[in-house]
Amino acid sequence: MKKSFFLLALLAMLFSSCKYEVPVLPGSGGKTCEIIVVTPKEQWEGPVGDTLRYWFMRVQPGLNQPEPYFNLVNIVPKAFNESEMFQHHRNVFIVEFDTADAPKVDVIQDLWAFPQVVVKFTVPDRQTFYDLFAPRKEALMQAIYAKEYQRIQRAFKGVEEIEVLEKLRRWYGFEMIFPDGFAFAGSRSDFAWIRKESKDYGQGIIFSIYPYTGLEVFEPENIISQRNRMCQNVPGPAEGSYMTTETRFPEYAPFSKTINLNGMYAVETRGLWRLEGDFMGGPFVNYVFVDTANQRTIMLDAYLYSPRKPKRDLLVQMESVARSFKFYTPPVADSTANQVTGKADAALSAGK
């Protein structure tokens, strides 16, 4: 009995000691949607670099002006190994040529910094790199985007607009991470418009809540119809103007795909918005998913107006806000938080 007690105490001491020895990772650095590619310059300037540029620096559809999905920066292995700044970059893509080891692809989360994704190809030659990269390129892009969203959400959490958070919880039963400067511009029990306006650009999230009637809520044409109905509640500067979806030109037509949104099946739609009755516009990213517990459909719409600035990074910020969505579970003692939508109109009209 005493021996067992001694062993348990010893294990407790060991685990207690270990937890204090775990190093705390530094915060990752680098610009939004930037990847550093660690490979010799001759590889970067040859077909390997061409392959990476062709995939990651393609023009991103759904923006007013051409911008790449990512910006790539080449760092040679010696410089990378000698620099903590490079090692702490948020997105690291390593292509190492080694004939001694078996070819492999490693995707490592938070290796030198947090949040960080490190992709490492160990290959004997260029052809092996192509063979391994081609079937994995889409998944690798999504892994890098996931870390981009996580990093932005982490930064926004440090300057979160608590008033917006509390109203989302109290009125609608869910939450998103909005940074300071965002405020409600319009709201009722089945709709809200939350935005931030600055001198050079405007960002916002619009959402609509409506009954779930079946799988047809995910059909692209129904999504656009619902989006246009929702956006009639978003007025422009000119009297009688309002937001709608740009569908007049085939090259700017909205396009959709299915995604996993925090464990939920969702349809993501990208395109351009414009003002009916005025001359403003910009990109949007729309998400539709189902609140199965309450049999309601939720549409989140992240939009941007930035006539004089690049749009990609500002739009990724709003995607990160939308993708921070989660349902709010109130503490047991917080009985008022259970009044999600039924009594929201009274609170909204009272301006509380």
C-alpha positions as semicolon CSV with decimal commas, in nm:
position;residue;x (nm);y (nm);z (nm)
1;M;0,000;0,000;0,000
2;K;0,280;0,236;0,098
3;K;0,473;0,136;-0,215
4;S;0,173;0,215;-0,437
5;F;0,125;0,550;-0,269
6;F;0,495;0,629;-0,320
7;L;0,474;0,545;-0,692
8;L;0,165;0,760;-0,739
9;A;0,331;1,049;-0,559
10;L;0,645;1,010;-0,771
11;L;0,441;1,010;-1,094
12;A;0,254;1,319;-0,980
13;M;0,586;1,495;-0,913
14;L;0,721;1,396;-1,253
15;F;0,413;1,520;-1,440
16;S;0,407;1,835;-1,229
17;S;0,772;1,901;-1,312
18;C;0,726;1,825;-1,681
19;K;0,445;2,071;-1,732
20;Y;0,669;2,359;-1,627
21;E;0,940;2,254;-1,870
22;V;0,720;2,276;-2,180
23;P;0,850;2,575;-2,376
24;V;0,610;2,852;-2,463
25;L;0,619;2,911;-2,837
26;P;0,663;3,269;-2,959
27;G;0,393;3,426;-3,170
28;S;0,435;3,372;-3,542
29;G;0,521;3,662;-3,771
30;G;0,501;3,750;-4,136
31;K;0,242;3,918;-4,353
32;T;-0,109;3,792;-4,420
33;C;-0,118;3,532;-4,700
34;E;0,261;3,520;-4,725
35;I;0,458;3,193;-4,754
36;I;0,833;3,165;-4,724
37;V;0,969;2,890;-4,949
38;V;1,289;2,736;-4,815
39;T;1,483;2,580;-5,102
40;P;1,808;2,650;-5,290
41;K;1,793;2,945;-5,527
42;E;1,853;2,728;-5,833
43;Q;1,541;2,526;-5,745
44;W;1,338;2,841;-5,677
45;E;1,436;2,992;-6,010
46;G;1,368;2,667;-6,197
47;P;1,072;2,431;-6,248
48;V;1,015;2,370;-5,875
49;G;0,967;2,741;-5,814
50;D;0,752;2,766;-6,126
51;T;0,524;2,491;-5,993
52;L;0,479;2,664;-5,657
53;R;0,424;3,006;-5,814
54;Y;0,172;2,867;-6,062
55;W;-0,037;2,717;-5,781
56;F;-0,007;2,957;-5,489
57;M;0,023;3,281;-5,687
58;R;-0,270;3,220;-5,922
59;V;-0,511;3,509;-5,950
60;Q;-0,776;3,471;-5,683
61;P;-1,127;3,486;-5,832
62;G;-1,397;3,688;-5,661
63;L;-1,197;4,010;-5,626
64;N;-1,246;4,334;-5,820
65;Q;-0,881;4,355;-5,926
66;P;-0,631;4,072;-5,985
67;E;-0,446;3,964;-5,670
68;P;-0,273;3,630;-5,602
69;Y;-0,394;3,379;-5,346
70;F;-0,056;3,406;-5,169
71;N;0,271;3,595;-5,194
72;L;0,581;3,372;-5,201
73;V;0,927;3,469;-5,074
74;N;1,231;3,247;-5,131
75;I;1,474;3,193;-4,842
76;V;1,780;2,974;-4,901
77;P;1,831;2,694;-4,642
78;K;2,144;2,846;-4,481
79;A;1,973;3,180;-4,417
80;F;1,664;3,005;-4,283
81;N;1,857;2,783;-4,043
82;E;2,046;3,081;-3,902
83;S;1,744;3,309;-3,849
84;E;1,477;3,277;-3,581
85;M;1,280;3,546;-3,762
86;F;1,241;3,320;-4,065
87;Q;1,175;3,013;-3,850
88;H;0,896;3,199;-3,668
89;H;0,714;3,287;-3,990
90;R;0,350;3,181;-3,996
91;N;0,372;2,979;-4,321
92;V;0,689;2,783;-4,400
93;F;0,719;2,563;-4,711
94;I;1,041;2,359;-4,728
95;V;1,157;2,164;-5,034
96;E;1,462;1,958;-4,937
97;F;1,646;1,741;-5,188
98;D;1,791;1,433;-5,021
99;T;1,868;1,104;-5,197
100;A;1,943;0,919;-4,873
101;D;1,596;0,937;-4,716
102;A;1,269;0,798;-4,848
103;P;1,045;1,058;-5,016
104;K;0,790;1,205;-4,776
105;V;0,565;1,501;-4,705
106;D;0,531;1,637;-4,351
107;V;0,275;1,893;-4,239
108;I;0,374;2,015;-3,894
109;Q;0,160;2,246;-3,682
110;D;0,322;2,504;-3,454
111;L;0,681;2,378;-3,482
112;W;0,879;2,695;-3,405
113;A;0,599;2,944;-3,337
114;F;0,223;2,969;-3,281
115;P;0,010;2,963;-3,485
116;Q;0,227;2,821;-3,761
117;V;0,214;2,559;-4,033
118;V;0,532;2,404;-4,171
119;V;0,512;2,198;-4,490
120;K;0,821;1,993;-4,571
121;F;0,886;1,790;-4,886
122;T;1,185;1,557;-4,867
123;V;1,251;1,431;-5,220
124;P;1,540;1,291;-5,425
125;D;1,457;1,481;-5,745
126;R;1,217;1,724;-5,913
127;Q;0,991;1,458;-6,061
128;T;0,927;1,308;-5,719
129;F;0,838;1,654;-5,590
130;Y;0,583;1,701;-5,870
131;D;0,435;1,356;-5,808
132;L;0,390;1,427;-5,436
133;F;0,278;1,788;-5,471
134;A;0,007;1,750;-5,737
135;P;-0,242;1,535;-5,539
136;R;-0,185;1,734;-5,218
137;K;-0,181;2,093;-5,340
138;E;-0,546;2,175;-5,261
139;A;-0,526;2,025;-4,911
140;L;-0,201;2,211;-4,845
141;M;-0,359;2,540;-4,947
142;Q;-0,651;2,478;-4,710
143;A;-0,412;2,393;-4,426
144;I;-0,231;2,722;-4,477
145;Y;-0,559;2,915;-4,490
146;A;-0,672;2,749;-4,167
147;K;-0,365;2,887;-3,991
148;E;-0,424;3,231;-4,144
149;Y;-0,775;3,235;-3,999
150;Q;-0,648;3,112;-3,662
151;R;-0,380;3,380;-3,641
152;I;-0,619;3,661;-3,730
153;Q;-0,879;3,534;-3,483
154;R;-0,613;3,519;-3,213
155;A;-0,511;3,879;-3,285
156;F;-0,873;3,998;-3,291
157;K;-0,947;3,817;-2,964
158;G;-0,693;4,040;-2,794
159;V;-0,887;4,353;-2,895
160;E;-1,237;4,205;-2,905
161;E;-1,542;4,432;-2,920
162;I;-1,715;4,297;-2,609
163;E;-2,037;4,492;-2,662
164;V;-2,091;4,321;-2,999
165;L;-2,009;3,981;-2,848
166;E;-2,258;4,022;-2,564
167;K;-2,537;4,132;-2,797
168;L;-2,476;3,838;-3,030
169;R;-2,499;3,600;-2,737
170;R;-2,805;3,762;-2,584
171;W;-3,006;3,825;-2,900
172;Y;-2,909;3,540;-3,131
173;G;-2,751;3,259;-2,929
174;F;-2,415;3,253;-3,106
175;E;-2,089;3,444;-3,116
176;M;-1,814;3,566;-3,347
177;I;-1,488;3,747;-3,275
178;F;-1,514;4,111;-3,385
179;P;-1,219;4,343;-3,314
180;D;-1,263;4,691;-3,172
181;G;-1,432;4,947;-3,392
182;F;-1,715;4,721;-3,510
183;A;-2,071;4,806;-3,414
184;F;-2,428;4,712;-3,503
185;A;-2,558;4,921;-3,794
186;G;-2,894;4,745;-3,812
187;S;-3,064;4,455;-3,639
188;R;-3,381;4,265;-3,570
189;S;-3,453;3,910;-3,450
190;D;-3,373;3,747;-3,788
191;F;-3,111;3,987;-3,927
192;A;-2,810;4,196;-3,829
193;W;-2,553;4,417;-3,996
194;I;-2,225;4,471;-3,809
195;R;-1,964;4,696;-3,966
196;K;-1,657;4,912;-3,928
197;E;-1,597;5,220;-4,140
198;S;-1,261;5,391;-4,185
199;K;-1,130;5,661;-4,416
200;D;-1,004;5,416;-4,680
201;Y;-1,230;5,112;-4,652
202;G;-1,534;4,954;-4,492
203;Q;-1,575;4,599;-4,364
204;G;-1,880;4,418;-4,239
205;I;-2,071;4,104;-4,161
206;I;-2,438;4,068;-4,249
207;F;-2,638;3,771;-4,133
208;S;-2,987;3,637;-4,180
209;I;-3,175;3,364;-3,992
210;Y;-3,461;3,183;-4,166
211;P;-3,643;2,847;-4,144
212;Y;-3,469;2,533;-4,264
213;T;-3,695;2,387;-4,532
214;G;-3,469;2,117;-4,672
215;L;-3,155;2,071;-4,878
216;E;-3,274;2,331;-5,127
217;V;-3,138;2,602;-4,893
218;F;-2,792;2,502;-5,020
219;E;-2,875;2,543;-5,390
220;P;-2,665;2,826;-5,541
221;E;-2,962;3,006;-5,696
222;N;-3,150;2,997;-5,365
223;I;-2,846;3,128;-5,181
224;I;-2,820;3,427;-5,415
225;S;-3,195;3,495;-5,391
226;Q;-3,179;3,487;-5,011
227;R;-2,867;3,702;-5,010
228;N;-3,037;3,966;-5,223
229;R;-3,341;3,969;-4,992
230;M;-3,113;4,005;-4,691
231;C;-2,904;4,280;-4,850
232;Q;-3,206;4,498;-4,922
233;N;-3,170;4,588;-4,553
234;V;-2,823;4,734;-4,621
235;P;-2,874;5,085;-4,763
236;G;-2,618;5,282;-4,962
237;P;-2,540;5,655;-4,938
238;A;-2,785;5,755;-5,213
239;E;-3,152;5,764;-5,123
240;G;-3,323;5,438;-5,218
241;S;-2,997;5,254;-5,290
242;Y;-2,918;4,914;-5,137
243;M;-2,674;4,626;-5,165
244;T;-2,729;4,341;-5,411
245;T;-2,524;4,072;-5,587
246;E;-2,340;4,143;-5,912
247;T;-2,484;3,895;-6,164
248;R;-2,489;4,106;-6,482
249;F;-2,151;3,990;-6,617
250;P;-2,060;3,621;-6,660
251;E;-1,695;3,679;-6,568
252;Y;-1,805;3,805;-6,225
253;A;-2,072;3,539;-6,160
254;P;-2,081;3,404;-5,802
255;F;-1,938;3,055;-5,749
256;S;-1,988;2,808;-5,464
257;K;-1,828;2,508;-5,295
258;T;-1,900;2,297;-4,988
259;I;-1,678;2,339;-4,681
260;N;-1,650;2,228;-4,321
261;L;-1,728;2,529;-4,104
262;N;-1,622;2,442;-3,750
263;G;-1,762;2,091;-3,784
264;M;-2,076;2,196;-3,974
265;Y;-2,162;2,127;-4,338
266;A;-2,172;2,464;-4,515
267;V;-2,176;2,615;-4,861
268;E;-1,932;2,897;-4,929
269;T;-2,017;3,140;-5,210
270;R;-1,784;3,409;-5,342
271;G;-1,857;3,695;-5,574
272;L;-1,899;4,069;-5,603
273;W;-2,163;4,295;-5,454
274;R;-2,284;4,626;-5,590
275;L;-2,530;4,896;-5,493
276;E;-2,862;4,911;-5,671
277;G;-2,915;5,281;-5,739
278;D;-2,555;5,389;-5,676
279;F;-2,196;5,319;-5,785
280;M;-2,025;5,123;-5,507
281;G;-1,915;4,761;-5,495
282;G;-1,664;4,507;-5,373
283;P;-1,606;4,139;-5,292
284;F;-1,806;3,918;-5,057
285;V;-1,780;3,568;-4,909
286;N;-2,106;3,405;-4,804
287;Y;-2,161;3,104;-4,577
288;V;-2,485;2,906;-4,540
289;F;-2,530;2,633;-4,279
290;V;-2,799;2,486;-4,055
291;D;-2,862;2,523;-3,683
292;T;-2,999;2,171;-3,647
293;A;-3,098;2,215;-3,283
294;N;-3,341;2,493;-3,376
295;Q;-3,418;2,392;-3,738
296;R;-3,307;2,727;-3,874
297;T;-3,077;2,825;-4,159
298;I;-2,805;3,081;-4,093
299;M;-2,648;3,292;-4,366
300;L;-2,330;3,486;-4,287
301;D;-2,202;3,736;-4,541
302;A;-1,856;3,892;-4,512
303;Y;-1,809;4,194;-4,738
304;L;-1,552;4,462;-4,811
305;Y;-1,552;4,808;-4,969
306;S;-1,200;4,923;-5,053
307;P;-1,189;5,129;-5,372
308;R;-0,828;5,244;-5,340
309;K;-0,657;4,955;-5,158
310;P;-0,578;4,589;-5,229
311;K;-0,865;4,373;-5,113
312;R;-0,737;4,022;-5,049
313;D;-0,598;4,069;-4,698
314;L;-0,887;4,285;-4,577
315;L;-1,134;4,026;-4,703
316;V;-0,942;3,744;-4,530
317;Q;-0,990;3,938;-4,206
318;M;-1,366;3,926;-4,249
319;E;-1,356;3,560;-4,350
320;S;-1,175;3,499;-4,022
321;V;-1,451;3,675;-3,831
322;A;-1,721;3,471;-4,004
323;R;-1,527;3,148;-3,950
324;S;-1,501;3,221;-3,577
325;F;-1,877;3,151;-3,555
326;K;-1,988;2,917;-3,279
327;F;-2,310;2,860;-3,090
328;Y;-2,320;3,008;-2,744
329;T;-2,390;2,783;-2,447
330;P;-2,483;3,009;-2,155
331;P;-2,380;2,929;-1,800
332;V;-2,651;2,749;-1,604
333;A;-2,710;3,053;-1,386
334;D;-2,751;3,282;-1,688
335;S;-3,121;3,229;-1,751
336;T;-3,156;3,549;-1,955
337;A;-2,921;3,413;-2,222
338;N;-3,173;3,144;-2,311
339;Q;-3,399;3,411;-2,459
340;V;-3,231;3,382;-2,797
341;T;-3,473;3,498;-3,063
342;G;-3,823;3,495;-2,920
343;K;-3,777;3,813;-2,717
344;A;-3,507;3,975;-2,926
345;D;-3,735;4,218;-3,109
346;A;-3,834;4,395;-2,789
347;A;-3,472;4,435;-2,685
348;L;-3,369;4,551;-3,030
349;S;-3,643;4,809;-3,056
350;A;-3,549;4,937;-2,712
351;G;-3,187;4,968;-2,823
352;K;-3,052;4,755;-2,540
